[in-house]
Structure formats: structure tokens, C-alpha cells
């Protein structure tokens, strides 16, 4: 009997199955061929199809006969001993695909990065040099580490790992340069207590949102969008995202709304423009509430801003920063072109049992966090953990005995949240806290105060830089540079920092988590966004700052305006 290795899809042909072919796989040696093949076809047909398609695409469309040896070799690599068998995980198969498409040109960049890190580490070993030049050593290490984060894609190093390594290394240098190790330990303990509050807050919030999303709870919002007129849909999508992002984080809001756009609008330039609107609206909506964006949450937890003054002062500027781009986009050719066919293009998923209840409790838990802080005076992360505990007990109760719905419970939701993103925040915040403990941030603040006396310009510059650099370390640095004695709680500076850091990331698609998510979901490239949306976003950013400064100088806010209305003020 001859033995020939064939792609598994070929064996679907009854005529070919009748011949004496044998699949070289240990899974088929002890089982009837028909049963084993059925199992393989059901579970991993899609993975193998993707591998074959990639092989055909790489050969530039050669004839099927000429591609057979290469295809056979690819399947043999997947099924050979010690390699990934047909029932292996998708991650292992993806690793094989990555090796097949690996680009050696990144080796030089990796080598330079590793050499720079090794050189810095070698210098750090020299205790006497570090003790005498602590500031320079920390600045060099932070610069190299942050370069690794910025060029994450080119170096193929995960930014979370780089951030954690940078944080630990900076604190090692701080322990060497501090007057004593006990002082460095005390500083680290204080910094860890502050950073852990943000980490616990983010873990709780992300888990709550994941549970609501698993129950398809956000369909209650998205299913109520019924308009199909291009200009009307532009404004509706913008403001729905705006208010959704004020309660959820901007990344989750972007994912929810872009998924909705796929059901409303077929692939086109118009849908890409709507995606850009979602990014601008998500960042604007997250800037005016303490729980809408991670940077405002950081400022709120550490006491730079409070709930009601921030919401009343930043609501109008945030609306302006969205309304101006929407008004300008309404006159663009993508919106005013020929009538868009915006019928539903995808079927909606069905809401899980008791999804409405989970949605109500989940959103209520998020909204309750500021109320919890004002009632008890305790840190906000305790309110978030309280809401998570309530939702955890609720989902355990309503899905008791339903083994097929384990994915709707909290343990499964915890496995799906963006844990590496939380670890990235941990690394960045610990890194910045080490610079603060060493006094570098205070020196930078003194330099800026001497050369840029206007706090408004400093806050505006933070927003512009956040379009290129992640806003988390920028805001963390600002918090370390200026304490509450320099600018008290709810001062104009801190409110402007919250607004500018939140909305400034919209000016470039890489400037916020929302923009990065849009790039991945809609395959939007950097230069398309730069041509089509960056100008609109900058106009909204500048208009929002102008609106804030005007409202502060004229003492206009929703609270003061309402107080002057006779039937509201009671006069």
C-alpha cells in the first residue's frame, strides 16, 4: 500500500477517500479513519484553510498543480512529530505562521535595542557612578525604555514587558542613588499604594464592562439607532459614543460602536469617516467624567480633580470639541456624496437571558462609584470593587446550574479582560513614580515655570504631545511635577490637563487606545486618518480649549447658568 501525505481538505472528496491514502498523524494511527477525520474537519478546518490560503498568496497565484508540493510540505510541518498537530492550539499555529512570514530586517533594530539596554544595565552595576549621577542614569534608562514602547511594532517587543522591566530597573537605580535603602523602600511603598488604587479600579471596571458585553447588554443602546441618512447618522453616532464613553472607557466604547457601524453601513470611505467620528467622540466623552478615561481617573483618584466641578466645567468644552468636527465633516464629500445604502449588512446577535438586568446593574455599578466616594470618603477603587462583587453574586445566581453559560460569569470574564494593558499601566506609573521620588519631575516643572509661565500653554502642550506619546505617562509626569500646593484641587490647570490629555489623542490615530482599536478593526492606516480626520480633530481640540477658557473667564458653567434661571433657582 502506497503512503502519500495529502491536505486534509482533499480527503473530503469521496473518490479520493476510496484510495489508499494515509494521513501522517499520530492521532489517526489508533482510531478508525472516518471518525478521526470527522473530528479534525469539525475543529480545525478553518485553521488549515488559513494556512493553505497564506501559502497560495505567498506564491503569487501559481497554478494548483505547481503548488501541491509546497502545500504538502506545509501540512507535513504541522503534523510532524514535535511540531503542532492538527488539534493543537490556535496560538501554536499562529506561531508557525509568524515564523513563515518573519522579516529579518527587524534584527538590527532588536540588536541595537538590546545593546542599549545592556549598556545601561552595565552602567547601573557601577554603584559609585550611579550614586554620583543618579539623575542622568534614570533619564537615560527611561529614554531607552520609552523608545522601546514607542517602537513596539518595529522591535516586536510587547510594551507591557518593556514597561515592567523599565520600572524595576529605575527603582534599582533609585535604591542605589538614595541616601539609604530604607528611604528608597519607603518611597516605593508609598508609590505602590497609589498605583495599586488605579490598577484595582481598572481591573474592576474592565471586568464589569466585559460581563455586560458578554450578555450583549449594549444592544439596548445600539439597537435604538434607526436613522439611515448619512448626515443624521454622523451626528447620532457621534453623540451616542460621546455619552457612552462618559460611563465606559473610550476603548470599550469604540469597540461597541465600530461593531455597530458594521451592521449599519457597508464597507466604504463613509464608514471609515464614521469610525474616525467614533474615535473623536470617545475621547471627548471620556474627558468630562472621572470614570470616562484612565487619565481623568488618575487625576480623580489622587485628588487633583473632584466629581461635580469637573463635570460642570468640562462638559461644554467636551461637547464643543465634538460638535466642531461633526459640523465640518457634515460638508465633506464622503457625507454629501451619492445616497449611501445603509441597510443592515450583518445579523444582530441575540441578547443573553436576563441581559437587560445585567446591563442595568453593570451601568448602575459604574455610575455608583462617584456616589460611593462622596458618601463614604473612601477611595474610588473600593466602590468599583463593591459594584463588581454585586454583579458577581448576581450572575452566579441568575445562571445557577446553567453549565452551558459559564462564559457569562465573572471567572470567564476575568480571563478575557486586557490584563497586559493593566500591567502596562502598572509599569508606566511605577516608572514615573521613581522619577518623582528622585526629584527629576520637580526639576522639569521648575524649568517649565521659568520658561513657560502660562499654565494654560503647558496643559495645551500636554494635549498636543499626547497625540504622539501615550497620555498615561504624560499625565502621571504632570502629577509628579506639580503638587496640590502649586495648583490646588479643581484649579484651572488640572481641569485643562484632564481635558487636553483626553481629547488631544484624537489628532492622530495612534494617539489613543480608541484610535489603535479603530486601526485594527477597520484596517485604517495612519496616513488616511491624517488626511481625512486629523484636521477636524485639531479644530475641535482648539475650539474646546477656547470654550473652556471663555467659560472660566466669564464664569459660565451649567451650574451657574441654571442658578440664574428663575424657575430653577427659585427666585
Coordinates of N, CA and C in Angstrom, one line a residue, residues 387-508:
X387 N -19.1 47.3 43.4 CA -20.0 47.0 42.2 C -19.7 45.7 41.5
X388 N -18.4 45.4 41.4 CA -18.1 44.1 40.8 C -18.6 42.9 41.7
X389 N -18.4 43.1 43.0 CA -18.9 42.0 43.9 C -20.4 41.8 43.7
X390 N -21.2 42.9 43.6 CA -22.6 42.8 43.4 C -23.0 42.1 42.1
X391 N -22.3 42.5 41.1 CA -22.5 41.8 39.8 C -22.1 40.4 39.7
X392 N -21.0 40.1 40.5 CA -20.5 38.7 40.5 C -21.6 37.8 41.2
X393 N -22.1 38.2 42.3 CA -23.2 37.4 43.0 C -24.4 37.3 42.1
X394 N -24.8 38.4 41.4 CA -26.0 38.4 40.6 C -25.8 37.4 39.5
X395 N -24.7 37.4 38.8 CA -24.5 36.5 37.6 C -24.5 35.0 38.1
X396 N -23.9 34.8 39.3 CA -23.8 33.4 39.8 C -25.2 33.0 40.1
X397 N -26.1 33.9 40.6 CA -27.5 33.5 41.0 C -28.3 33.2 39.7
X398 N -28.3 34.1 38.8 CA -29.2 34.0 37.6 C -28.8 32.9 36.6
X399 N -27.5 32.5 36.7 CA -27.0 31.4 35.8 C -26.7 30.1 36.6
X400 N -27.3 30.0 37.8 CA -27.0 28.8 38.6 C -27.5 27.6 37.9
X401 N -26.6 26.6 37.8 CA -27.0 25.3 37.2 C -26.9 25.3 35.7
X402 N -26.6 26.4 35.1 CA -26.6 26.5 33.6 C -25.1 26.3 33.2
X403 N -24.7 25.1 33.1 CA -23.3 24.8 32.7 C -22.9 25.3 31.4
X404 N -23.9 25.4 30.4 CA -23.6 25.9 29.1 C -23.4 27.4 29.0
X405 N -23.6 28.1 30.1 CA -23.4 29.6 30.1 C -22.3 30.0 31.1
X406 N -21.3 29.2 31.2 CA -20.2 29.6 32.1 C -19.5 30.8 31.6
X407 N -19.5 31.1 30.2 CA -18.8 32.2 29.7 C -19.4 33.5 30.1
X408 N -20.6 33.5 30.7 CA -21.3 34.7 31.1 C -21.0 35.1 32.5
X409 N -20.2 34.2 33.2 CA -19.9 34.5 34.6 C -18.6 35.2 34.7
X410 N -18.4 35.7 36.0 CA -17.2 36.6 36.2 C -15.9 35.8 36.0
X411 N -15.7 34.6 36.5 CA -14.4 33.9 36.2 C -14.0 33.9 34.8
X412 N -14.9 33.6 33.9 CA -14.6 33.6 32.4 C -14.3 35.0 32.0
X413 N -15.0 36.0 32.5 CA -14.8 37.4 32.1 C -13.4 37.9 32.5
X414 N -12.9 37.4 33.7 CA -11.6 37.8 34.1 C -10.5 37.3 33.2
X415 N -10.8 36.2 32.5 CA -9.8 35.6 31.6 C -9.8 36.4 30.2
X416 N -10.8 37.2 30.0 CA -10.9 37.9 28.7 C -10.5 39.4 28.8
X417 N -10.3 39.9 30.0 CA -10.0 41.4 30.1 C -8.6 41.6 29.7
X418 N -8.3 42.8 29.4 CA -6.9 43.2 28.8 C -6.0 43.3 30.0
X419 N -5.5 42.2 30.5 CA -4.6 42.1 31.6 C -3.2 42.8 31.3
X420 N -2.8 42.5 30.1 CA -1.5 43.1 29.7 C -1.5 44.6 29.6
X421 N -2.7 45.2 29.3 CA -2.9 46.6 29.3 C -2.8 47.2 30.8
X422 N -3.3 46.4 31.7 CA -3.2 46.9 33.1 C -1.8 46.8 33.6
X423 N -1.1 45.7 33.2 CA 0.3 45.6 33.6 C 1.2 46.8 32.9
X424 N 0.8 47.2 31.7 CA 1.5 48.3 31.1 C 1.3 49.6 32.0
X425 N 0.1 49.8 32.4 CA -0.2 51.0 33.3 C 0.6 50.9 34.5
X426 N 0.7 49.7 35.1 CA 1.5 49.4 36.3 C 3.0 49.8 36.1
X427 N 3.5 49.3 35.0 CA 4.9 49.6 34.7 C 5.2 51.1 34.5
X428 N 4.3 51.8 33.7 CA 4.5 53.2 33.5 C 4.4 54.0 34.7
X429 N 3.3 53.7 35.5 CA 3.1 54.5 36.7 C 4.2 54.3 37.8
X430 N 4.7 53.1 37.9 CA 5.8 52.9 38.8 C 7.1 53.6 38.3
X431 N 7.3 53.6 37.0 CA 8.5 54.2 36.4 C 8.4 55.7 36.7
X432 N 7.3 56.3 36.4 CA 7.2 57.8 36.6 C 7.3 58.1 38.1
X433 N 6.8 57.2 39.0 CA 6.9 57.5 40.4 C 8.4 57.4 40.9
X434 N 9.2 56.6 40.2 CA 10.6 56.6 40.6 C 11.3 57.9 40.2
X435 N 10.9 58.5 39.0 CA 11.4 59.8 38.7 C 11.0 60.9 39.6
X436 N 9.7 60.8 40.1 CA 9.2 61.7 41.1 C 10.0 61.6 42.4
X437 N 10.2 60.4 42.8 CA 11.0 60.2 44.1 C 12.4 60.8 44.0
X438 N 13.0 60.7 42.8 CA 14.4 61.1 42.6 C 14.4 62.7 42.5
X439 N 13.3 63.3 42.3 CA 13.2 64.8 42.1 C 13.4 65.3 40.7
X440 N 13.4 64.4 39.7 CA 13.6 64.8 38.3 C 12.4 65.6 37.8
X441 N 11.2 65.1 38.2 CA 10.0 65.8 37.7 C 9.9 67.2 38.3
X442 N 10.3 67.4 39.5 CA 10.2 68.7 40.1 C 11.2 69.6 39.4
X443 N 12.4 69.1 39.0 CA 13.3 70.0 38.2 C 12.7 70.4 36.9
X444 N 12.0 69.4 36.2 CA 11.4 69.8 34.9 C 10.3 70.8 35.1
X445 N 9.5 70.7 36.2 CA 8.5 71.6 36.5 C 9.1 73.0 36.7
X446 N 10.2 73.1 37.4 CA 10.8 74.4 37.7 C 11.3 75.0 36.4
X447 N 11.8 74.2 35.5 CA 12.3 74.7 34.2 C 11.1 75.2 33.4
X448 N 10.0 74.5 33.3 CA 8.9 74.9 32.6 C 8.3 76.2 33.1
X449 N 8.2 76.3 34.5 CA 7.7 77.5 35.1 C 8.6 78.7 34.7
X450 N 9.9 78.5 34.6 CA 10.8 79.6 34.3 C 10.7 80.1 32.9
X451 N 10.4 79.1 32.0 CA 10.4 79.5 30.5 C 9.0 79.6 29.9
X452 N 8.0 78.9 30.5 CA 6.7 79.0 30.1 C 5.8 79.3 31.2
X453 N 5.6 80.6 31.5 CA 4.9 81.0 32.7 C 3.4 80.7 32.7
X454 N 2.9 80.5 31.5 CA 1.4 80.2 31.4 C 1.1 78.8 31.6
X455 N 0.3 78.5 32.6 CA -0.1 77.1 32.9 C -1.1 76.6 31.8
X456 N -1.8 77.5 31.1 CA -2.7 77.1 30.0 C -1.8 76.5 28.8
X457 N -0.7 77.2 28.5 CA 0.2 76.7 27.5 C 0.8 75.3 27.8
X458 N 1.1 75.1 29.1 CA 1.7 73.9 29.5 C 0.7 72.7 29.3
X459 N -0.6 73.0 29.8 CA -1.6 72.0 29.7 C -1.9 71.7 28.2
X460 N -2.0 72.7 27.4 CA -2.3 72.6 26.0 C -1.2 71.8 25.3
X461 N 0.1 72.0 25.7 CA 1.2 71.3 25.1 C 1.1 69.8 25.5
X462 N 0.7 69.5 26.7 CA 0.5 68.1 27.1 C -0.5 67.4 26.1
X463 N -1.6 68.1 25.8 CA -2.5 67.5 24.9 C -2.0 67.3 23.5
X464 N -1.2 68.2 23.0 CA -0.6 68.1 21.6 C 0.4 66.9 21.6
X465 N 1.2 66.8 22.7 CA 2.2 65.7 22.7 C 1.5 64.4 22.9
X466 N 0.3 64.3 23.5 CA -0.4 63.1 23.7 C -0.9 62.5 22.4
X467 N -0.9 63.3 21.3 CA -1.3 62.7 20.0 C -0.2 61.8 19.5
X468 N 1.0 61.9 20.1 CA 2.1 61.1 19.7 C 2.5 60.1 20.7
X469 N 2.6 60.6 22.0 CA 3.0 59.7 23.1 C 1.8 59.4 24.0
X470 N 1.8 58.2 24.5 CA 0.6 57.8 25.4 C 0.4 58.8 26.5
X471 N -0.9 59.1 26.7 CA -1.3 60.2 27.6 C -1.1 59.8 29.1
X472 N -1.1 58.5 29.4 CA -0.9 58.0 30.7 C 0.4 58.5 31.4
X473 N 1.6 58.2 30.8 CA 2.8 58.8 31.4 C 2.9 60.3 31.4
X474 N 2.2 60.9 30.4 CA 2.3 62.4 30.4 C 1.5 63.0 31.6
X475 N 0.3 62.4 31.8 CA -0.4 62.9 33.0 C 0.2 62.5 34.3
X476 N 0.8 61.3 34.3 CA 1.5 60.9 35.5 C 2.7 61.8 35.8
X477 N 3.4 62.2 34.7 CA 4.5 63.1 34.9 C 4.0 64.5 35.4
X478 N 2.9 65.0 34.9 CA 2.4 66.3 35.3 C 2.0 66.2 36.8
X479 N 1.4 65.1 37.2 CA 1.1 64.9 38.6 C 2.3 64.9 39.5
X480 N 3.4 64.4 39.0 CA 4.6 64.4 39.8 C 5.3 65.7 39.7
X481 N 5.2 66.5 38.6 CA 5.8 67.8 38.5 C 5.2 68.9 39.4
X482 N 3.8 68.8 39.5 CA 3.1 69.8 40.2 C 2.2 69.2 41.3
X483 N 2.4 69.6 42.5 CA 1.6 69.1 43.6 C 0.4 70.0 43.8
X484 N -0.4 69.6 44.8 CA -1.6 70.4 45.1 C -1.2 71.8 45.8
X485 N 0.0 71.9 46.3 CA 0.4 73.2 46.8 C 0.6 74.2 45.6
X486 N 1.1 73.7 44.5 CA 1.3 74.5 43.3 C 0.0 74.9 42.7
X487 N -0.8 73.9 42.4 CA -2.2 74.1 41.9 C -3.2 73.3 42.7
X488 N -4.1 73.9 43.4 CA -5.0 73.2 44.3 C -6.0 72.4 43.5
X489 N -6.8 71.6 44.3 CA -7.8 70.8 43.6 C -8.8 71.6 42.8
X490 N -9.1 71.1 41.6 CA -10.1 71.7 40.7 C -9.6 73.0 40.2
X491 N -8.3 73.3 40.2 CA -7.8 74.5 39.6 C -7.9 74.4 38.1
X492 N -7.8 75.5 37.5 CA -7.9 75.6 36.0 C -6.8 74.7 35.4
X493 N -5.7 74.6 36.0 CA -4.6 73.8 35.4 C -5.0 72.4 35.3
X494 N -5.4 71.8 36.4 CA -5.7 70.3 36.4 C -6.9 70.0 35.6
X495 N -7.9 70.9 35.5 CA -9.1 70.6 34.6 C -8.6 70.7 33.2
X496 N -7.7 71.6 32.8 CA -7.2 71.7 31.4 C -6.4 70.5 31.1
X497 N -5.6 70.0 32.1 CA -4.8 68.8 31.8 C -5.7 67.6 31.5
X498 N -6.8 67.5 32.3 CA -7.8 66.4 32.1 C -8.4 66.5 30.7
X499 N -8.8 67.7 30.3 CA -9.4 67.9 29.0 C -8.4 67.6 27.9
X500 N -7.3 68.3 28.0 CA -6.3 68.2 26.9 C -5.7 66.8 26.7
X501 N -5.4 66.2 27.8 CA -4.8 64.8 27.6 C -5.9 63.8 27.1
X502 N -7.2 64.1 27.4 CA -8.2 63.2 26.9 C -8.5 63.4 25.4
X503 N -8.6 64.7 25.0 CA -9.1 65.0 23.6 C -7.9 65.1 22.7
X504 N -6.7 65.4 23.2 CA -5.5 65.6 22.3 C -5.2 64.4 21.5
X505 N -5.4 63.2 22.1 CA -5.1 61.9 21.4 C -5.8 61.7 20.1
X506 N -6.9 62.5 19.9 CA -7.7 62.3 18.7 C -7.0 62.8 17.4
X507 N -6.0 63.7 17.6 CA -5.4 64.3 16.5 C -4.6 63.4 15.6
X508 N -4.2 62.3 16.1 CA -3.5 61.2 15.3 C -4.2 59.9 15.7

